[in-house]
Amino acid sequence: MSSTLQTLFQSSGDLIADRRYGMAREFRERGDHAAAIDLLEQTVERTPGFAAAWFDLGHLREVAGDRDGAVAAFARALAADPADRHGAGLRLRLLNIGGHAMSADYVRSVFDQYAAKFDDALAALRYTAPELLAQAVADARRAQNRPVHFAAMLDLGCGTGLSGAAFRPVCDWIEGVDLSPGMIAQAQRKNLYDKLDTGDLTESLDRHIRADARFNLIVAADVFVYCADLTLIAALVHDVLASEGLFAFTVETHGDGGVILGPKLRYAHGEAHVRTALELAGLTIRTLEPVSTRMEADVPVPGLLVIAERAPSSPLSPR
């Protein structure tokens, strides 16, 4: 995903404020941050509930080295839009203010904006997670002298259906779930899925548990960059997997053991956190290896490819 600041624009309801906001964005694009900050300050003085203007102001103040001013602006953006569709809470977290989680509304708004051009954007980043996962799953099955075939697969954070395309040849039934209606619409056009749902992945997993549904394969390609702690997700996945079912996913990673939020507003998971989450869930790690699924400024982004298995007839995980 591009590092360019992408703000969800919603009119302030004041034509003069909207005009100033538009001019501020033009100055920002030209690199005249001082003029942009001045116009944004005029904008929020006139319309103090304008979340997008507060968010842009926070970003530019942070760029200018005004940390306290950035914190104040991001806090006003969050107050103006408690759903946090711009990600102000995340920016506050990066500035070490509070412990804001990544809101579903923020993730949804980002991907709804990107849906139509998402595949092209990932191609430009040389994104390969679905293909790497499909190959690793096939290798894991062959190592166990088992057929590379799955009766039912669940694609968490299915996006536009890239994993559906990679796994369709070896699955009888594929179900996908994604927060973004825009991404689901793109996936529907490809006719790869037997069922598609719009919603939160943890809520989807919980619904499947209550319905006593079981999947032989659960895939999450670069989805957990928007999820901090993997402990609950791993436990839910365990309870939705069929006996000897596989959980295959990729994460971005870093050199320490925990979870960090990077400057691109994506979580990176240390190997120790991944291992602990899977072990607590009662899942057996079959593959855990370093990979890079995409490039950033022509540099490979460090990641992990993981395949874990639910043991035969293992009990439900503690939650």
mmCIF file of C-alpha atoms in Angstrom, residues 52-312:
data_model
loop_
_atom_site.group_PDB
_atom_site.id
_atom_site.type_symbol
_atom_site.label_atom_id
_atom_site.label_comp_id
_atom_site.label_asym_id
_atom_site.label_seq_id
_atom_site.Cartn_x
_atom_site.Cartn_y
_atom_site.Cartn_z
ATOM 1 C CA ALA A 52 -10.246 15.064 8.334
ATOM 2 C CA ALA A 53 -8.732 18.530 8.764
ATOM 3 C CA TRP A 54 -7.610 17.740 12.320
ATOM 4 C CA PHE A 55 -6.015 14.508 11.094
ATOM 5 C CA ASP A 56 -4.090 16.233 8.293
ATOM 6 C CA LEU A 57 -3.028 18.937 10.726
ATOM 7 C CA GLY A 58 -1.706 16.308 13.135
ATOM 8 C CA HIS A 59 0.258 14.644 10.340
ATOM 9 C CA LEU A 60 1.862 17.875 9.173
ATOM 10 C CA ARG A 61 2.685 19.018 12.700
ATOM 11 C CA GLU A 62 4.379 15.668 13.299
ATOM 12 C CA VAL A 63 6.368 16.050 10.068
ATOM 13 C CA ALA A 64 7.379 19.538 11.221
ATOM 14 C CA GLY A 65 8.658 18.151 14.545
ATOM 15 C CA ASP A 66 5.820 19.604 16.649
ATOM 16 C CA ARG A 67 5.041 16.456 18.643
ATOM 17 C CA ASP A 68 2.793 18.120 21.213
ATOM 18 C CA GLY A 69 0.859 19.910 18.477
ATOM 19 C CA ALA A 70 0.477 16.650 16.579
ATOM 20 C CA VAL A 71 -0.831 14.851 19.666
ATOM 21 C CA ALA A 72 -3.372 17.613 20.266
ATOM 22 C CA ALA A 73 -4.575 17.514 16.646
ATOM 23 C CA PHE A 74 -4.847 13.728 16.480
ATOM 24 C CA ALA A 75 -6.754 13.747 19.770
ATOM 25 C CA ARG A 76 -9.219 16.264 18.315
ATOM 26 C CA ALA A 77 -9.567 14.113 15.183
ATOM 27 C CA LEU A 78 -10.363 11.089 17.329
ATOM 28 C CA ALA A 79 -12.861 13.044 19.395
ATOM 29 C CA ALA A 80 -14.561 14.331 16.234
ATOM 30 C CA ASP A 81 -14.766 10.816 14.757
ATOM 31 C CA PRO A 82 -14.902 8.196 17.553
ATOM 32 C CA ALA A 83 -15.151 5.442 14.895
ATOM 33 C CA ASP A 84 -11.603 6.549 13.971
ATOM 34 C CA ARG A 85 -11.921 6.029 10.227
ATOM 35 C CA HIS A 86 -8.764 8.077 9.652
ATOM 36 C CA GLY A 87 -6.567 6.142 12.091
ATOM 37 C CA ALA A 88 -5.904 8.996 14.545
ATOM 38 C CA GLY A 89 -5.828 6.525 17.419
ATOM 39 C CA LEU A 90 -3.001 4.646 15.725
ATOM 40 C CA ARG A 91 -1.034 7.820 15.211
ATOM 41 C CA LEU A 92 -1.457 8.611 18.893
ATOM 42 C CA ARG A 93 -0.194 5.149 19.708
ATOM 43 C CA LEU A 94 2.872 5.733 17.554
ATOM 44 C CA LEU A 95 3.422 8.899 19.562
ATOM 45 C CA ASN A 96 3.128 6.790 22.745
ATOM 46 C CA ILE A 97 -0.159 8.300 23.865
ATOM 47 C CA GLY A 98 -2.583 5.676 25.118
ATOM 48 C CA GLY A 99 -3.129 2.150 23.827
ATOM 49 C CA HIS A 100 -5.544 2.640 20.961
ATOM 50 C CA ALA A 101 -6.412 -0.447 18.940
ATOM 51 C CA MET A 102 -6.793 -0.410 15.176
ATOM 52 C CA SER A 103 -10.474 0.299 14.627
ATOM 53 C CA ALA A 104 -12.540 -1.799 12.247
ATOM 54 C CA ASP A 105 -13.921 1.409 10.737
ATOM 55 C CA TYR A 106 -10.407 2.606 9.953
ATOM 56 C CA VAL A 107 -9.450 -0.652 8.212
ATOM 57 C CA ARG A 108 -12.778 -0.750 6.357
ATOM 58 C CA SER A 109 -12.467 2.828 5.091
ATOM 59 C CA VAL A 110 -8.879 2.308 3.918
ATOM 60 C CA PHE A 111 -9.707 -0.788 1.893
ATOM 61 C CA ASP A 112 -12.985 0.518 0.517
ATOM 62 C CA GLN A 113 -10.953 3.369 -0.995
ATOM 63 C CA TYR A 114 -8.326 0.988 -2.425
ATOM 64 C CA ALA A 115 -10.610 -1.829 -3.603
ATOM 65 C CA ALA A 116 -10.840 -0.919 -7.297
ATOM 66 C CA LYS A 117 -7.066 -0.521 -7.703
ATOM 67 C CA PHE A 118 -5.929 -2.991 -5.040
ATOM 68 C CA ASP A 119 -4.727 -5.782 -7.336
ATOM 69 C CA ASP A 120 -2.687 -3.373 -9.460
ATOM 70 C CA ALA A 121 -1.169 -1.788 -6.335
ATOM 71 C CA LEU A 122 -0.082 -5.182 -4.992
ATOM 72 C CA ALA A 123 1.330 -6.203 -8.346
ATOM 73 C CA ALA A 124 3.506 -3.087 -8.254
ATOM 74 C CA LEU A 125 4.752 -4.165 -4.806
ATOM 75 C CA ARG A 126 5.535 -7.657 -6.183
ATOM 76 C CA TYR A 127 3.144 -9.206 -3.684
ATOM 77 C CA THR A 128 3.375 -12.999 -3.516
ATOM 78 C CA ALA A 129 1.777 -14.129 -0.231
ATOM 79 C CA PRO A 130 -1.042 -16.269 -1.742
ATOM 80 C CA GLU A 131 1.314 -18.150 -4.048
ATOM 81 C CA LEU A 132 3.880 -18.681 -1.277
ATOM 82 C CA LEU A 133 1.175 -20.002 1.046
ATOM 83 C CA ALA A 134 -0.257 -22.325 -1.602
ATOM 84 C CA GLN A 135 3.181 -23.804 -2.286
ATOM 85 C CA ALA A 136 3.996 -24.164 1.426
ATOM 86 C CA VAL A 137 0.661 -25.875 2.139
ATOM 87 C CA ALA A 138 1.259 -28.292 -0.731
ATOM 88 C CA ASP A 139 4.774 -29.024 0.546
ATOM 89 C CA ALA A 140 3.476 -29.634 4.077
ATOM 90 C CA ARG A 141 0.848 -32.088 2.868
ATOM 91 C CA ARG A 142 3.296 -33.970 0.653
ATOM 92 C CA ALA A 143 5.764 -34.216 3.546
ATOM 93 C CA GLN A 144 3.014 -36.066 5.441
ATOM 94 C CA ASN A 145 2.255 -38.264 2.409
ATOM 95 C CA ARG A 146 -1.226 -36.788 2.288
ATOM 96 C CA PRO A 147 -3.141 -35.495 -0.742
ATOM 97 C CA VAL A 148 -3.089 -31.769 -1.447
ATOM 98 C CA HIS A 149 -6.854 -31.473 -1.339
ATOM 99 C CA PHE A 150 -9.252 -29.749 1.073
ATOM 100 C CA ALA A 151 -12.978 -30.166 1.368
ATOM 101 C CA ALA A 152 -13.541 -26.685 2.830
ATOM 102 C CA MET A 153 -11.353 -23.589 3.152
ATOM 103 C CA LEU A 154 -11.953 -20.326 5.008
ATOM 104 C CA ASP A 155 -10.124 -17.257 3.689
ATOM 105 C CA LEU A 156 -9.761 -14.671 6.463
ATOM 106 C CA GLY A 157 -9.460 -11.131 5.146
ATOM 107 C CA CYS A 158 -10.033 -12.414 1.631
ATOM 108 C CA GLY A 159 -9.756 -8.990 0.018
ATOM 109 C CA THR A 160 -10.220 -9.122 -3.748
ATOM 110 C CA GLY A 161 -9.779 -12.895 -3.853
ATOM 111 C CA LEU A 162 -6.087 -13.401 -4.512
ATOM 112 C CA SER A 163 -5.895 -16.356 -2.110
ATOM 113 C CA GLY A 164 -9.086 -17.751 -3.579
ATOM 114 C CA ALA A 165 -7.366 -17.877 -6.948
ATOM 115 C CA ALA A 166 -4.262 -19.548 -5.506
ATOM 116 C CA PHE A 167 -6.173 -22.252 -3.616
ATOM 117 C CA ARG A 168 -9.216 -22.834 -5.844
ATOM 118 C CA PRO A 169 -7.645 -25.803 -7.688
ATOM 119 C CA VAL A 170 -7.232 -27.797 -4.453
ATOM 120 C CA CYS A 171 -10.440 -26.881 -2.581
ATOM 121 C CA ASP A 172 -13.999 -28.110 -3.051
ATOM 122 C CA TRP A 173 -15.535 -25.188 -1.116
ATOM 123 C CA ILE A 174 -14.051 -21.777 -0.366
ATOM 124 C CA GLU A 175 -15.606 -19.198 1.916
ATOM 125 C CA GLY A 176 -14.198 -15.693 2.275
ATOM 126 C CA VAL A 177 -14.740 -12.955 4.833
ATOM 127 C CA ASP A 178 -13.522 -9.353 4.748
ATOM 128 C CA LEU A 179 -14.338 -6.143 6.603
ATOM 129 C CA SER A 180 -14.532 -4.096 3.412
ATOM 130 C CA PRO A 181 -17.682 -4.249 1.258
ATOM 131 C CA GLY A 182 -15.618 -2.793 -1.577
ATOM 132 C CA MET A 183 -13.137 -5.656 -1.435
ATOM 133 C CA ILE A 184 -15.925 -8.234 -1.234
ATOM 134 C CA ALA A 185 -17.497 -6.706 -4.357
ATOM 135 C CA GLN A 186 -14.202 -7.149 -6.214
ATOM 136 C CA ALA A 187 -13.931 -10.768 -5.037
ATOM 137 C CA GLN A 188 -17.482 -11.522 -6.166
ATOM 138 C CA ARG A 189 -16.617 -10.463 -9.714
ATOM 139 C CA LYS A 190 -13.976 -13.195 -9.920
ATOM 140 C CA ASN A 191 -16.433 -16.044 -9.208
ATOM 141 C CA LEU A 192 -13.868 -17.930 -7.117
ATOM 142 C CA TYR A 193 -15.766 -18.286 -3.837
ATOM 143 C CA ASP A 194 -18.710 -20.428 -2.900
ATOM 144 C CA LYS A 195 -19.644 -17.949 -0.166
ATOM 145 C CA LEU A 196 -18.550 -14.419 0.735
ATOM 146 C CA ASP A 197 -19.344 -12.454 3.880
ATOM 147 C CA THR A 198 -18.653 -8.893 4.918
ATOM 148 C CA GLY A 199 -17.571 -8.677 8.550
ATOM 149 C CA ASP A 200 -14.923 -8.905 11.242
ATOM 150 C CA LEU A 201 -12.806 -12.052 11.103
ATOM 151 C CA THR A 202 -13.054 -12.803 14.843
ATOM 152 C CA GLU A 203 -16.833 -12.441 14.744
ATOM 153 C CA SER A 204 -16.938 -14.705 11.705
ATOM 154 C CA LEU A 205 -14.854 -17.351 13.461
ATOM 155 C CA ASP A 206 -17.056 -17.134 16.552
ATOM 156 C CA ARG A 207 -20.203 -17.605 14.438
ATOM 157 C CA HIS A 208 -18.692 -20.711 12.850
ATOM 158 C CA ILE A 209 -17.867 -22.106 16.296
ATOM 159 C CA ARG A 210 -21.448 -21.608 17.457
ATOM 160 C CA ALA A 211 -22.674 -23.281 14.268
ATOM 161 C CA ASP A 212 -20.225 -26.160 14.809
ATOM 162 C CA ALA A 213 -18.743 -25.532 11.346
ATOM 163 C CA ARG A 214 -15.379 -27.020 10.455
ATOM 164 C CA PHE A 215 -12.808 -26.128 7.815
ATOM 165 C CA ASN A 216 -9.892 -28.264 6.640
ATOM 166 C CA LEU A 217 -7.846 -25.200 5.757
ATOM 167 C CA ILE A 218 -7.885 -21.630 7.085
ATOM 168 C CA VAL A 219 -5.767 -19.045 5.265
ATOM 169 C CA ALA A 220 -4.830 -15.482 6.190
ATOM 170 C CA ALA A 221 -2.509 -13.781 3.699
ATOM 171 C CA ASP A 222 -0.967 -10.624 5.196
ATOM 172 C CA VAL A 223 -4.154 -9.982 7.182
ATOM 173 C CA PHE A 224 -2.641 -9.832 10.651
ATOM 174 C CA VAL A 225 -0.743 -6.649 9.890
ATOM 175 C CA TYR A 226 -4.042 -5.099 11.031
ATOM 176 C CA CYS A 227 -4.347 -7.233 14.175
ATOM 177 C CA ALA A 228 -2.147 -6.773 17.233
ATOM 178 C CA ASP A 229 -2.413 -9.801 19.521
ATOM 179 C CA LEU A 230 -2.777 -13.148 17.713
ATOM 180 C CA THR A 231 -3.681 -15.113 20.847
ATOM 181 C CA LEU A 232 -7.487 -14.890 20.545
ATOM 182 C CA ILE A 233 -7.418 -15.363 16.769
ATOM 183 C CA ALA A 234 -5.337 -18.530 17.072
ATOM 184 C CA ALA A 235 -7.718 -19.929 19.711
ATOM 185 C CA LEU A 236 -10.758 -19.231 17.528
ATOM 186 C CA VAL A 237 -9.059 -20.742 14.478
ATOM 187 C CA HIS A 238 -8.273 -23.899 16.455
ATOM 188 C CA ASP A 239 -11.935 -24.362 17.291
ATOM 189 C CA VAL A 240 -13.036 -23.925 13.669
ATOM 190 C CA LEU A 241 -10.417 -26.253 12.172
ATOM 191 C CA ALA A 242 -11.318 -29.838 11.444
ATOM 192 C CA SER A 243 -9.144 -32.572 12.883
ATOM 193 C CA GLU A 244 -5.707 -32.345 11.193
ATOM 194 C CA GLY A 245 -6.780 -29.120 9.516
ATOM 195 C CA LEU A 246 -4.168 -26.507 8.612
ATOM 196 C CA PHE A 247 -3.892 -22.835 9.523
ATOM 197 C CA ALA A 248 -1.657 -21.069 6.973
ATOM 198 C CA PHE A 249 -0.789 -17.381 7.266
ATOM 199 C CA THR A 250 1.832 -14.712 6.776
ATOM 200 C CA VAL A 251 2.829 -11.824 9.031
ATOM 201 C CA GLU A 252 5.311 -9.003 8.846
ATOM 202 C CA THR A 253 8.005 -9.410 11.471
ATOM 203 C CA HIS A 254 10.860 -7.696 13.295
ATOM 204 C CA GLY A 255 13.895 -8.665 15.324
ATOM 205 C CA ASP A 256 12.315 -8.800 18.777
ATOM 206 C CA GLY A 257 9.743 -11.162 20.197
ATOM 207 C CA GLY A 258 6.670 -8.979 20.701
ATOM 208 C CA VAL A 259 4.312 -6.939 18.546
ATOM 209 C CA ILE A 260 5.109 -3.452 17.265
ATOM 210 C CA LEU A 261 3.157 -0.889 15.271
ATOM 211 C CA GLY A 262 5.311 0.484 12.485
ATOM 212 C CA PRO A 263 5.291 3.897 10.802
ATOM 213 C CA LYS A 264 3.120 2.527 7.969
ATOM 214 C CA LEU A 265 0.414 1.729 10.577
ATOM 215 C CA ARG A 266 0.903 -2.026 10.171
ATOM 216 C CA TYR A 267 1.643 -4.458 12.987
ATOM 217 C CA ALA A 268 4.794 -6.570 12.875
ATOM 218 C CA HIS A 269 4.810 -9.764 14.944
ATOM 219 C CA GLY A 270 7.935 -11.212 16.476
ATOM 220 C CA GLU A 271 8.510 -14.941 16.115
ATOM 221 C CA ALA A 272 8.134 -15.495 19.866
ATOM 222 C CA HIS A 273 4.664 -13.936 19.874
ATOM 223 C CA VAL A 274 3.564 -16.090 16.938
ATOM 224 C CA ARG A 275 4.855 -19.274 18.545
ATOM 225 C CA THR A 276 3.283 -18.502 21.905
ATOM 226 C CA ALA A 277 -0.118 -17.670 20.405
ATOM 227 C CA LEU A 278 -0.228 -20.931 18.447
ATOM 228 C CA GLU A 279 1.014 -23.055 21.344
ATOM 229 C CA LEU A 280 -1.537 -21.560 23.745
ATOM 230 C CA ALA A 281 -4.257 -22.387 21.223
ATOM 231 C CA GLY A 282 -3.142 -26.014 21.051
ATOM 232 C CA LEU A 283 -1.944 -25.784 17.453
ATOM 233 C CA THR A 284 1.183 -27.621 16.300
ATOM 234 C CA ILE A 285 3.607 -25.625 14.164
ATOM 235 C CA ARG A 286 4.545 -27.476 10.980
ATOM 236 C CA THR A 287 6.274 -24.613 9.160
ATOM 237 C CA LEU A 288 7.670 -21.313 10.407
ATOM 238 C CA GLU A 289 10.126 -19.689 8.052
ATOM 239 C CA PRO A 290 11.265 -16.214 7.040
ATOM 240 C CA VAL A 291 9.775 -14.855 3.831
ATOM 241 C CA SER A 292 9.125 -11.545 2.152
ATOM 242 C CA THR A 293 5.718 -11.206 0.531
ATOM 243 C CA ARG A 294 6.143 -7.700 -0.877
ATOM 244 C CA MET A 295 8.560 -4.847 -1.499
ATOM 245 C CA GLU A 296 8.618 -1.413 0.097
ATOM 246 C CA ALA A 297 10.704 1.197 -1.753
ATOM 247 C CA ASP A 298 12.362 -1.733 -3.609
ATOM 248 C CA VAL A 299 13.399 -3.339 -0.302
ATOM 249 C CA PRO A 300 11.944 -6.740 0.763
ATOM 250 C CA VAL A 301 9.660 -6.419 3.793
ATOM 251 C CA PRO A 302 10.658 -9.062 6.386
ATOM 252 C CA GLY A 303 7.952 -11.557 7.245
ATOM 253 C CA LEU A 304 7.123 -15.028 8.451
ATOM 254 C CA LEU A 305 5.209 -17.796 6.712
ATOM 255 C CA VAL A 306 3.499 -20.122 9.175
ATOM 256 C CA ILE A 307 1.584 -23.376 8.888
ATOM 257 C CA ALA A 308 0.054 -24.868 12.022
ATOM 258 C CA GLU A 309 -2.088 -27.964 12.435
ATOM 259 C CA ARG A 310 -4.899 -28.985 14.733
ATOM 260 C CA ALA A 311 -4.103 -32.346 16.247
ATOM 261 C CA PRO A 312 -6.497 -35.246 15.629
#
